[in-house]
Coordinates of C-alpha atoms and ligand atoms in Angstrom, one line a residue:
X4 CA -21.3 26.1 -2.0
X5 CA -19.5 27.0 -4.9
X6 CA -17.8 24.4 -7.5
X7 CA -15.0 24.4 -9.8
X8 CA -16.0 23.7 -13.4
X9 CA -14.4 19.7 -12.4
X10 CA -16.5 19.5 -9.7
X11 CA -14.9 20.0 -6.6
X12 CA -15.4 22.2 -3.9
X13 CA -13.2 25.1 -4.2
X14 CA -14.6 26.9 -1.0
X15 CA -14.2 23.8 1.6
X16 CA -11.2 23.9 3.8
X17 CA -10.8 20.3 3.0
X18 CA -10.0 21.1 -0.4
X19 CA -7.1 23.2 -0.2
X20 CA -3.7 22.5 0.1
X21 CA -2.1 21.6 3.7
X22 CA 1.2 21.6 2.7
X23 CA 3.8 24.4 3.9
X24 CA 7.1 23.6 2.9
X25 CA 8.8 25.9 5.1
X26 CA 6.9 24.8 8.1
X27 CA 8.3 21.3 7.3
X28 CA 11.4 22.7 6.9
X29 CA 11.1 24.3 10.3
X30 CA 10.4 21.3 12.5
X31 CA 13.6 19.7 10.5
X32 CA 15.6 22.4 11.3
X33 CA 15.4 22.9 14.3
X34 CA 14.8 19.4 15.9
X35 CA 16.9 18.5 18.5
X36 CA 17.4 14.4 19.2
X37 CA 18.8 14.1 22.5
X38 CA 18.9 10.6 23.9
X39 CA 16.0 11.0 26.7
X40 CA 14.1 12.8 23.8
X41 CA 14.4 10.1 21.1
X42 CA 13.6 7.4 23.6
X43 CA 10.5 9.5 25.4
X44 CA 9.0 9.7 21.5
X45 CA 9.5 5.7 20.8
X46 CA 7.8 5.1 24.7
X47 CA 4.7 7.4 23.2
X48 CA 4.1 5.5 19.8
X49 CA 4.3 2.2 22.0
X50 CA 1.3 3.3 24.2
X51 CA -0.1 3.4 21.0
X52 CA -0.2 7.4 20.6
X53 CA 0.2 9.2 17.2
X54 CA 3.5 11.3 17.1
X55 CA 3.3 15.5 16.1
X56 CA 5.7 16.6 13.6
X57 CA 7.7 17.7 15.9
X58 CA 8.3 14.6 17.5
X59 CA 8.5 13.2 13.9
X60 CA 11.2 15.3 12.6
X61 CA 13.5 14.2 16.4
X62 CA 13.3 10.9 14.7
X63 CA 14.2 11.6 11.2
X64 CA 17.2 14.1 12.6
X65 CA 18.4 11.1 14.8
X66 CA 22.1 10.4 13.6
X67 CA 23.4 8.3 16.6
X68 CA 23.7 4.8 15.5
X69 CA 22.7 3.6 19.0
X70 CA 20.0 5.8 19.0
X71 CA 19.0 4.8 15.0
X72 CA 18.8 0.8 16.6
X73 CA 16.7 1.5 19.4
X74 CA 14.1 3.5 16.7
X75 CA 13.8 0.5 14.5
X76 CA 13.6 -2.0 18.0
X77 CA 10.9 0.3 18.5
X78 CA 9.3 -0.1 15.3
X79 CA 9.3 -3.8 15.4
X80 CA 8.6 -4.1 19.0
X81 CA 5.4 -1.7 17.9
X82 CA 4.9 -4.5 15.2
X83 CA 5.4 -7.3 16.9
X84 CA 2.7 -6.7 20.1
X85 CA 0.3 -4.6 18.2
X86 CA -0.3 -6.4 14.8
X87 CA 1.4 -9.7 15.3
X88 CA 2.9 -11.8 12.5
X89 CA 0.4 -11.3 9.9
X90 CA 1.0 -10.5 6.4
X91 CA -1.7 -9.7 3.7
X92 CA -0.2 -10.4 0.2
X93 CA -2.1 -8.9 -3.1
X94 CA -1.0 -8.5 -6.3
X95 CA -1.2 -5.1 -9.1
X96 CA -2.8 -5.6 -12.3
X97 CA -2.0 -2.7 -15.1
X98 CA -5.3 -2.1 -17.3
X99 CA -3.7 0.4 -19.5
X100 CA -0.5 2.3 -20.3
X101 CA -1.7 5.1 -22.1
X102 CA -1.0 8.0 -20.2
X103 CA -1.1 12.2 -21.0
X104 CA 1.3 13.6 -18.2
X105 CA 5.1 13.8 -18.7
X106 CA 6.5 12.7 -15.0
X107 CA 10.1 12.1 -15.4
X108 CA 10.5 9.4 -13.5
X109 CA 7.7 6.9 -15.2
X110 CA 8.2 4.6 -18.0
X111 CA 4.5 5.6 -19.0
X112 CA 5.3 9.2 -19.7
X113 CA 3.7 10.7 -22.9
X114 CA 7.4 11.3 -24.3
X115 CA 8.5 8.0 -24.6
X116 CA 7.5 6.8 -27.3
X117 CA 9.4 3.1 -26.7
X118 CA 6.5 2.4 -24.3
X119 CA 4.6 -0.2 -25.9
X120 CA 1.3 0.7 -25.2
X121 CA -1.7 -1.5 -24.7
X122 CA -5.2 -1.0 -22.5
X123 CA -6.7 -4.3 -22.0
X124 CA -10.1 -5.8 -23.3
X125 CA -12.5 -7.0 -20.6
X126 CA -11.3 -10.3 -22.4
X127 CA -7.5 -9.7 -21.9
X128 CA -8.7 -8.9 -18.4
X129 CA -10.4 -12.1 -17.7
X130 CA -7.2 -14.0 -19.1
X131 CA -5.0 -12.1 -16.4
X132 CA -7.2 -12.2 -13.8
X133 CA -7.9 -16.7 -14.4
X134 CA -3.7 -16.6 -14.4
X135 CA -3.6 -14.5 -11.4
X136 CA -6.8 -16.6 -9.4
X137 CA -5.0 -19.9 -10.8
X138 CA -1.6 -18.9 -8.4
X139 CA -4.2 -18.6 -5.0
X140 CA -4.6 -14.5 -4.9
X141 CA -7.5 -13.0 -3.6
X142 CA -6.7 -9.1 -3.5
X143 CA -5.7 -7.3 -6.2
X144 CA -5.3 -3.5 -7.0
X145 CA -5.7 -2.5 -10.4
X146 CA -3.4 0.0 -12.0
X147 CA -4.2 2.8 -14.8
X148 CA -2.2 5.8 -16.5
X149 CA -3.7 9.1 -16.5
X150 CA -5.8 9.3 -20.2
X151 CA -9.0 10.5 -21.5
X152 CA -9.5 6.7 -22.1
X153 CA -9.2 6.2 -18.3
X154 CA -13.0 7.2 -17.2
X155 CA -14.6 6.6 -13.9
X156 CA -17.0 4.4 -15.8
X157 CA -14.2 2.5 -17.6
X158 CA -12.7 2.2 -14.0
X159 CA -15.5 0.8 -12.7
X160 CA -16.3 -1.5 -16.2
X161 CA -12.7 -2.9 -15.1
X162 CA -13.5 -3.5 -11.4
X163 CA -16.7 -5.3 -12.2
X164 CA -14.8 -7.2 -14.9
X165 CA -12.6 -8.8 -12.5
X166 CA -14.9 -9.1 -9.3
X167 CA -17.0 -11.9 -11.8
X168 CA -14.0 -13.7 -12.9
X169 CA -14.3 -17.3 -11.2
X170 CA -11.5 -19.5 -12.8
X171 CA -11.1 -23.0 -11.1
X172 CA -11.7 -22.3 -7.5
X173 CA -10.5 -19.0 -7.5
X174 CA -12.2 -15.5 -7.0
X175 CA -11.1 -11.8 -6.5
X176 CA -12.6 -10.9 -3.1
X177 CA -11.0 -7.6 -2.8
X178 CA -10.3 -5.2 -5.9
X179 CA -8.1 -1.6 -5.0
X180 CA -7.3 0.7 -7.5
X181 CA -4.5 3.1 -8.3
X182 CA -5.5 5.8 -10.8
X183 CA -5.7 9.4 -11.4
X184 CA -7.3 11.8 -9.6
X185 CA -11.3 11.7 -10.1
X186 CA -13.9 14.8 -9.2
X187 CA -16.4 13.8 -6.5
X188 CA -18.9 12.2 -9.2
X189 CA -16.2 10.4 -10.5
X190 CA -15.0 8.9 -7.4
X191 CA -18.8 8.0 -6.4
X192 CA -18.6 5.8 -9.7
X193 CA -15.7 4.0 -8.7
X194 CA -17.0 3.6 -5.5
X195 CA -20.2 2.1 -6.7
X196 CA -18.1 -0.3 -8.7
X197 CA -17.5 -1.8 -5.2
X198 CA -13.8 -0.8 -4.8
X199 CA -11.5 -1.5 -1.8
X200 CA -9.4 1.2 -1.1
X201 CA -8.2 3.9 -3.4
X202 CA -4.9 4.5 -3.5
X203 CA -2.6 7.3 -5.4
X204 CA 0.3 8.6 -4.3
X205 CA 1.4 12.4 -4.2
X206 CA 4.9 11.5 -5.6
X207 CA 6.4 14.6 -3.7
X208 CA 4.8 16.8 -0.9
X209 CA 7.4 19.5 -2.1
X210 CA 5.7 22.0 -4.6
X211 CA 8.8 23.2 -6.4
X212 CA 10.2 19.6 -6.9
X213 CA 7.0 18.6 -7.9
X214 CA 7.1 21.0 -10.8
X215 CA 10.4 20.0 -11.8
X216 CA 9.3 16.6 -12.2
X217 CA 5.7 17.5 -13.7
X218 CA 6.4 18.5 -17.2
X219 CA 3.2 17.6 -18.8
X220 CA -0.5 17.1 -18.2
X221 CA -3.2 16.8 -16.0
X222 CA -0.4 15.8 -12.9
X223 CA 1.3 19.2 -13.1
X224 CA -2.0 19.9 -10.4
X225 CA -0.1 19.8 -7.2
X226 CA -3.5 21.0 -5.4
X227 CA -5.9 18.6 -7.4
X228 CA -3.4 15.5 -6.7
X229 CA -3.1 16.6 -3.1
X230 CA -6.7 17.0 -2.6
X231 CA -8.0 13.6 -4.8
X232 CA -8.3 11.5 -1.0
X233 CA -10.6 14.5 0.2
X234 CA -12.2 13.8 -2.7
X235 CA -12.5 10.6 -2.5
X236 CA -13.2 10.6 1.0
X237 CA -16.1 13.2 0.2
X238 CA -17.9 10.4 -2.1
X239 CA -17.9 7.6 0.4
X240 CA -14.6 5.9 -0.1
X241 CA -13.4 5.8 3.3
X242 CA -10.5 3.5 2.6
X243 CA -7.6 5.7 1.0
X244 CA -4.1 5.2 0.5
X245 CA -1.2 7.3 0.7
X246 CA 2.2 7.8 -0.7
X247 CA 5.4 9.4 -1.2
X248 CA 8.1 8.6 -4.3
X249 CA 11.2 8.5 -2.3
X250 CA 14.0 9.5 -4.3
X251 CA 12.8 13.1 -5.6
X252 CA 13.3 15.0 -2.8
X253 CA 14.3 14.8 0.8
X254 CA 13.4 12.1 2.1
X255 CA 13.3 13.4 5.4
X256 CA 11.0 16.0 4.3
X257 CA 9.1 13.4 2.3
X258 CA 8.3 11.5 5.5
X259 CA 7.3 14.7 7.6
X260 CA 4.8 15.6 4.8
X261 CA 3.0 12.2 4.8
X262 CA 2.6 12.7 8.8
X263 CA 1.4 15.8 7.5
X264 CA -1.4 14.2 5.7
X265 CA -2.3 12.1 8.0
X266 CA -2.7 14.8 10.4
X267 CA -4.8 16.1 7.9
X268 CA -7.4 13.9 7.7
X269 CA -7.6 13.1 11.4
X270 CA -8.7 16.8 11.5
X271 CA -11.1 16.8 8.5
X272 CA -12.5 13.3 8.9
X273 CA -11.6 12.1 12.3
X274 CA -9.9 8.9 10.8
X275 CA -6.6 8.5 9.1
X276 CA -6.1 7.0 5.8
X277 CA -5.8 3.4 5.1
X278 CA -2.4 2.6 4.2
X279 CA 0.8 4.3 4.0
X280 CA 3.6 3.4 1.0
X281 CA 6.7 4.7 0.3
X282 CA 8.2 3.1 -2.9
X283 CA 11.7 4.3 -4.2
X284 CA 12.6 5.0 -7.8
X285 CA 13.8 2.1 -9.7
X286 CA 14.7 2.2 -13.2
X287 CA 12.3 2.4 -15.7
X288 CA 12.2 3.0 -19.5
X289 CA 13.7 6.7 -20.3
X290 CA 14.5 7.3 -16.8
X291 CA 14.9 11.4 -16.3
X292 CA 16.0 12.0 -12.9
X293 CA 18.7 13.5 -10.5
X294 CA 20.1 11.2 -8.7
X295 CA 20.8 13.7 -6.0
X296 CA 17.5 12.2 -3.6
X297 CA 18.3 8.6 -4.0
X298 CA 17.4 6.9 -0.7
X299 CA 20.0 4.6 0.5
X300 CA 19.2 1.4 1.8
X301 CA 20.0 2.9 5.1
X302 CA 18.3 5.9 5.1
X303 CA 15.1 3.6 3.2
X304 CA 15.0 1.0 6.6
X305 CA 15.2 3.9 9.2
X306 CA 12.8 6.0 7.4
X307 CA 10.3 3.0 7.1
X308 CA 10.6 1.9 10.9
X309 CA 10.1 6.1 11.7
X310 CA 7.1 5.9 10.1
X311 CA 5.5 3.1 11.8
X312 CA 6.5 4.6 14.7
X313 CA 4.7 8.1 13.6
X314 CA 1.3 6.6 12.5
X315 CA 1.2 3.1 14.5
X316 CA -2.0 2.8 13.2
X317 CA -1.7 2.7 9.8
X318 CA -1.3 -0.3 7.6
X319 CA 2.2 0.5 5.6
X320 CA 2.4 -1.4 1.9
X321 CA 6.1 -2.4 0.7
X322 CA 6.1 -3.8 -2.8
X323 CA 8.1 -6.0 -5.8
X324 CA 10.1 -2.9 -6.4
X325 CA 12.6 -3.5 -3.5
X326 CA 14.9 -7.0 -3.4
X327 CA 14.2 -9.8 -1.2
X328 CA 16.6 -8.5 1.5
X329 CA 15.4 -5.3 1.8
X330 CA 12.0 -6.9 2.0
X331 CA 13.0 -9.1 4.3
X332 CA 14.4 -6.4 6.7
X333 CA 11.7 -4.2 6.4
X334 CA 8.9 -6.6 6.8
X335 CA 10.0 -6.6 10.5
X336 CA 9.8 -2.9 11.0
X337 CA 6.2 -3.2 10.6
X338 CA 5.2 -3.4 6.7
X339 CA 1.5 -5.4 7.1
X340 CA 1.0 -6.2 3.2
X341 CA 3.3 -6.9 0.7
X342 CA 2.7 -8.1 -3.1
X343 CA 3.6 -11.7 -4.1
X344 CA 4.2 -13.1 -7.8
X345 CA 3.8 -10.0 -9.4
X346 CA 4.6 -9.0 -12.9
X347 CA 4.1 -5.6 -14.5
X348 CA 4.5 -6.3 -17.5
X349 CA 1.2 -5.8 -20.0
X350 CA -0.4 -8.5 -19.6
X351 CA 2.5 -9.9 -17.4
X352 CA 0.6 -12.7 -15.9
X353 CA 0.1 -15.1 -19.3
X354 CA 3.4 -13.5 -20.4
X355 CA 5.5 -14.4 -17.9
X356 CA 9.1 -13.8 -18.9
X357 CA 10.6 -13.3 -15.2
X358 CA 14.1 -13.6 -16.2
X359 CA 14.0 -10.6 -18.8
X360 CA 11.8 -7.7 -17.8
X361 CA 11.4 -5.3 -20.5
X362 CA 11.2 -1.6 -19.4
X363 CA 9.8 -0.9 -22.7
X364 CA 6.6 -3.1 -21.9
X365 CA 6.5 -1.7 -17.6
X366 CA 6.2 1.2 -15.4
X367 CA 9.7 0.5 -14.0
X368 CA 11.8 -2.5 -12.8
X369 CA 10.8 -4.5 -10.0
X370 CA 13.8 -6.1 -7.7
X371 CA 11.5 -9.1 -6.3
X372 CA 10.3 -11.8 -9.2
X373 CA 9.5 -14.5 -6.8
X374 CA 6.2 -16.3 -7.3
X375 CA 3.4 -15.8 -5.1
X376 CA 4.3 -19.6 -3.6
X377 CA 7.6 -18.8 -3.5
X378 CA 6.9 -16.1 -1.2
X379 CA 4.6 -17.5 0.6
X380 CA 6.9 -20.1 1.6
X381 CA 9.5 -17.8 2.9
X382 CA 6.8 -15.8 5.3
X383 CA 5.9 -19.4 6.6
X384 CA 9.6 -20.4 7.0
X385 CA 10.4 -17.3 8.9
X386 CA 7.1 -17.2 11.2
X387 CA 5.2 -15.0 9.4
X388 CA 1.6 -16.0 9.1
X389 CA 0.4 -15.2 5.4
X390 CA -3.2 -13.9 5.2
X391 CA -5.6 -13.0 2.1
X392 CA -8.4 -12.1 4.1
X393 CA -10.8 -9.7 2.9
X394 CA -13.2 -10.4 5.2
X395 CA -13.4 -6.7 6.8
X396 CA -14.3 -5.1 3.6
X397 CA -17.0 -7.5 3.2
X398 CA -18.8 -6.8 6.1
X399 CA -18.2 -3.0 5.6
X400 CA -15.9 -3.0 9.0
X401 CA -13.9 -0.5 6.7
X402 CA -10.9 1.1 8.5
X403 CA -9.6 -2.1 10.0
X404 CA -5.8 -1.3 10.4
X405 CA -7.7 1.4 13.1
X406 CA -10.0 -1.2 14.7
X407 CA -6.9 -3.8 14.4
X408 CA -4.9 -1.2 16.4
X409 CA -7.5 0.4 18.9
X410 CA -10.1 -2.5 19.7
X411 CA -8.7 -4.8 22.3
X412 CA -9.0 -8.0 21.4
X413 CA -9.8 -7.5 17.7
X414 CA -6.9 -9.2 16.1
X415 CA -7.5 -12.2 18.0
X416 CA -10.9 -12.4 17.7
X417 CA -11.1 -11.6 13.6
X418 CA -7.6 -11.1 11.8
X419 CA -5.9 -13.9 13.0
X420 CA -8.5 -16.8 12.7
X421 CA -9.1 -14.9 9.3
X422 CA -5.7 -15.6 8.6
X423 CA -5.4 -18.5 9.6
X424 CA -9.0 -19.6 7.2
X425 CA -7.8 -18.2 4.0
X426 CA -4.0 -19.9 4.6
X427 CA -6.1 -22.9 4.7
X428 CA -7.9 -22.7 1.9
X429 CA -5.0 -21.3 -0.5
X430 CA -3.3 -24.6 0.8
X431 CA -6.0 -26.8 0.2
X432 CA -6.7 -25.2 -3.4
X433 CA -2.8 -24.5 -4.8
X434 CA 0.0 -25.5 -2.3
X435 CA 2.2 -28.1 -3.4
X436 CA 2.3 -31.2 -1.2
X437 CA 5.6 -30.1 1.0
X438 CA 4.3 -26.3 1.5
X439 CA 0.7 -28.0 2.7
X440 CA 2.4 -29.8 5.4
X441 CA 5.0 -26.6 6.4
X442 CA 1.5 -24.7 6.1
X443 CA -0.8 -26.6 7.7
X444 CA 2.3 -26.9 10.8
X445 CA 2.1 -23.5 10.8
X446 CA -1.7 -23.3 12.1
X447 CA -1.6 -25.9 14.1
X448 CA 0.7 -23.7 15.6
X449 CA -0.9 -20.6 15.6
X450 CA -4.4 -22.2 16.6
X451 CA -2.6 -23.2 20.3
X452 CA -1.2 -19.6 20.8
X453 CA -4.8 -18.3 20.2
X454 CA -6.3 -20.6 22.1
X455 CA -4.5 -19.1 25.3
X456 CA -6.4 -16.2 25.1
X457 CA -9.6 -17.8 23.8
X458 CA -12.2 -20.8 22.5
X459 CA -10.6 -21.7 19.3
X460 CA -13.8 -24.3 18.8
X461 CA -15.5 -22.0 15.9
X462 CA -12.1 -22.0 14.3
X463 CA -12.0 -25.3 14.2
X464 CA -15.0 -26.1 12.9
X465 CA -14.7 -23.9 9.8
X466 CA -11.6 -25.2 9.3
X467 CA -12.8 -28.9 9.4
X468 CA -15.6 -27.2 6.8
X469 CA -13.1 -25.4 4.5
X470 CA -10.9 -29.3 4.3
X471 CA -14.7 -30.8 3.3
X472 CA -14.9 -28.2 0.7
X473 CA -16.7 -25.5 1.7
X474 CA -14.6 -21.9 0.8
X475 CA -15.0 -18.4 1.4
X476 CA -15.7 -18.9 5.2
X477 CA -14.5 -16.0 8.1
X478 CA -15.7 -13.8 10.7
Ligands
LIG530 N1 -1.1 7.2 -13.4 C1 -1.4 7.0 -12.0 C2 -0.7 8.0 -11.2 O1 0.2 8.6 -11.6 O2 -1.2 8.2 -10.1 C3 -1.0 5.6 -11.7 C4 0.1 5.5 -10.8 S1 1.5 4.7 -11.2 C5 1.0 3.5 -12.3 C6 1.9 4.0 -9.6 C7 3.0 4.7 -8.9 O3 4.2 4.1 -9.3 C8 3.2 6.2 -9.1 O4 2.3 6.9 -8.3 C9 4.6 6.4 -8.7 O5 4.7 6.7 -7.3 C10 5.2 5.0 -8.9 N2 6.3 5.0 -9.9 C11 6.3 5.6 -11.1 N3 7.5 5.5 -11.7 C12 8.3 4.8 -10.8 C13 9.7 4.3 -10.8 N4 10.5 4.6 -11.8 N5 10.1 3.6 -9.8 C14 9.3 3.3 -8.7 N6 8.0 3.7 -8.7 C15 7.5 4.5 -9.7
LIG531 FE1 1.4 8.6 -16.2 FE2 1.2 7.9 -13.6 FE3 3.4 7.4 -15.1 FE4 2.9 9.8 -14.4 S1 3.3 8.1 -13.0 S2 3.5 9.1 -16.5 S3 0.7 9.8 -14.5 S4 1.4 6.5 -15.4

């Protein structure tokens, strides 16, 4: 086998790029969404199959408002009997803001030289990670520019860093990270480091757009970007996540390509990835970019529920960047983990100034600036059960959006009594008195649907262990 002088493997199949743009372009072209067609392609994602990109592309060509309704009933009917009403909540952290490439869109860019830039000390870590543990999170995923600074081993420093941070009663069970793209080594470090799921989004699956947006640095790659998950993969992460920047290109395009990649690794690895999310520009500090791509929020709901419909079994992440409503709307389509009390800002958490962000201090501008309770009242007052669990990880059940979605039974039997343990103990430990009882209703309500379908005494009895005082307890 023959390596590059970064490592990788520049003879294996896996490594080379899968995108063809004019075969994307093909399928979109010359799709045809007739009514029986349209409504044959929801029927197959509810029995719980995968769609082609040709079945894909029917969906994203769909113009008939009728027809656009009964895709998103789809998508939540998908949501509502396969996954149920759980939501995971995390939270990002930026370590550093020193970054080499020149993307146009990103307040981080080398060129703007407003960006106050700042890469934390494993003390400023500790003090963001106490603020973050003192609101009731569990999950985080840390967040890095693309610089020389940025090693694997500084990656991995980090992750340890804030997996021994116990403030209070609070701990970091699950730690993800979003960061450049690493060489096999590099991503065995991380993974050593005892990392969730790595995450890193291709921006845009369209090679000549991604050049346009690319000026600078390491990123200009299109082919080492597009292969980092194989990467990653390769070294023994086999949680990855996906993305697409929706605003760069066409977003019908953009959505075909990420059903691309997921085809992808179903071939290579016989597993697709992780998570799927699909974040739209915002502004941000110097802000280059043609507004010709900008998703509508239209376009952003129907091409959200068309996704859960194309890979049912894949968890899809929506985050701070989009307002409440659109949230709100979304989450119903089949978005299964959201961030809650976030702040971008460096070293956002002990600074909290939510009324005033300042671009010249973040990424970009995020829409949502509710607290972590705040939100977490809201998913409870609209019947949606809130869950930190990290419980699969632990016991290295990794790929559970797949077992959640193909073992019968295993939502019942693990997510939601998971969920249903860490609501419990994030209301014993930081609720306020009113969101314990709202809380606490919810489970009792919860506890007599499950208990249809099966003995809910093991349940109870953690539960009766977590009010005593015991913590960390799932199965
Ligand atoms: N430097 C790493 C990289 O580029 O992969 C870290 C990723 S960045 C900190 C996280 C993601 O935020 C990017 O991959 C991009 O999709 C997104 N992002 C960047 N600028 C944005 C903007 N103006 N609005 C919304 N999302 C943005
Ligand atoms: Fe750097 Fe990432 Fe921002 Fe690009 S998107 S400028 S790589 S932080």
């Amino acid at each position: 086998m023959k390596y590059s002088t970064q490592n990788y493997r520049i003879e294996d199949k896996a490594m080379e790029s899968f995108i063809d743009a004019e075969e994307i372009w093909d399928f979109l072209n010359t799709a045809k969404p007739s009514e029986d067609r349209v409504r044959e392609i929801i029927q197959k994602s509810l029995d719980k199959n995968r769609l082609s990109l040709e079945e894909t592309a029917i969906l994203v060509q769909t113009t008939d408002a009728g027809l656009i309704e009964e895709i998103k009933q789809g998508a939540r009917k998908l949501k509502e009997t396969v996954y149920g009403d759980r939501i995971v909540l995390f939270a990002p952290l930026y370590i550093g803001n020193y970054c080499t490439n020149n993307c146009q869109y990103c307040g981080f860019r080398v060129t703007n030289k407003k960006q106050q830039r700042i890469t934390l000390s494993k003390e400023q870590i500790v003090a963001q990670v106490s603020a973050l543990e003192d609101n009731g999170h569990k999950r985080l995923i840390l967040v890095y520019g693309e610089h020389p600074m940025y090693t694997p081993e500084f990656i991995a420093d980090s992750v340890r860093t804030v997996y021994s941070v116990k403030h209070g009663k609070g701990e970091i069970r699950r730690v993800n990270i979003n960061a450049a793209p690493m060489t096999i080594e590099g991503f065995k470090t991380v993974h050593e480091a005892g990392i969730g799921t790595y995450q890193i989004f291709q921006e845009t699956y369209h090679p000549e757009t991604y050049a346009k947006v690319h000026l600078g640095g390491n990123k200009r790659n299109f082919e080492n970007r597009l292969t980092s998950l194989d990467r990653a993969m390769e070294a023994g992460i086999d949680d990855v996540g996906i993305g697409a920047l929706f605003g760069l290109y066409d977003w019908r395009y953009e959505v075909l390509a990420l059903v691309r990649h997921v085809n992808h690794f179903e071939k290579v690895y016989n597993v697709g990835p992780h998570t799927i999310s699909f974040p739209r520009i915002k502004n941000a500090s110097e802000l280059n970019i043609d507004d010709k791509y900008l998703v509508s929020d239209d376009d952003f709901t129907k091409l959200v529920a068309i996704l859960r419909l194309a890979v049912p079994y894949t968890g899809m992440i929506l985050t701070a960047r989009e307002p409440v409503s659109v949230r709100n709307e979304v989450l119903r389509f089949g978005v299964s983990q959201i961030d809650g009390g976030t702040n971008i800002q460096m070293e956002g958490y002990t600074n909290k100034n939510e009324q005033n962000q300042d671009l010249e201090m973040e990424q970009f501008e995020i829409n949502d600036t509710r607290s972590l309770a705040e939100v977490i009242d809201e998913l409870i007052d609209t019947d949606y059960l809130p869950s930190f669990c990290t419980a699969c990880y632990r016991l290295g059940r990794t790929g559970e959006h797949f077992m959640e979605f193909s073992v019968p039974g295993f939502i019942k039997r693990y997510c939601a009594p998971n969920a249903i343990l860490t609501l419990a103990e994030y209301l014993e430990d930081y609720a306020s008195a009113e969101q314990k009882q709202k809380g606490y209703a919810m489970i009792e309500r919860k506890m007599l649907e499950l208990a249809k379908f099966q003995k809910t005494t093991q349940l109870e009895s953690k539960l009766e262990r977590l009010k005593q005082g015991e913590r960390d307890l799932y199965f």
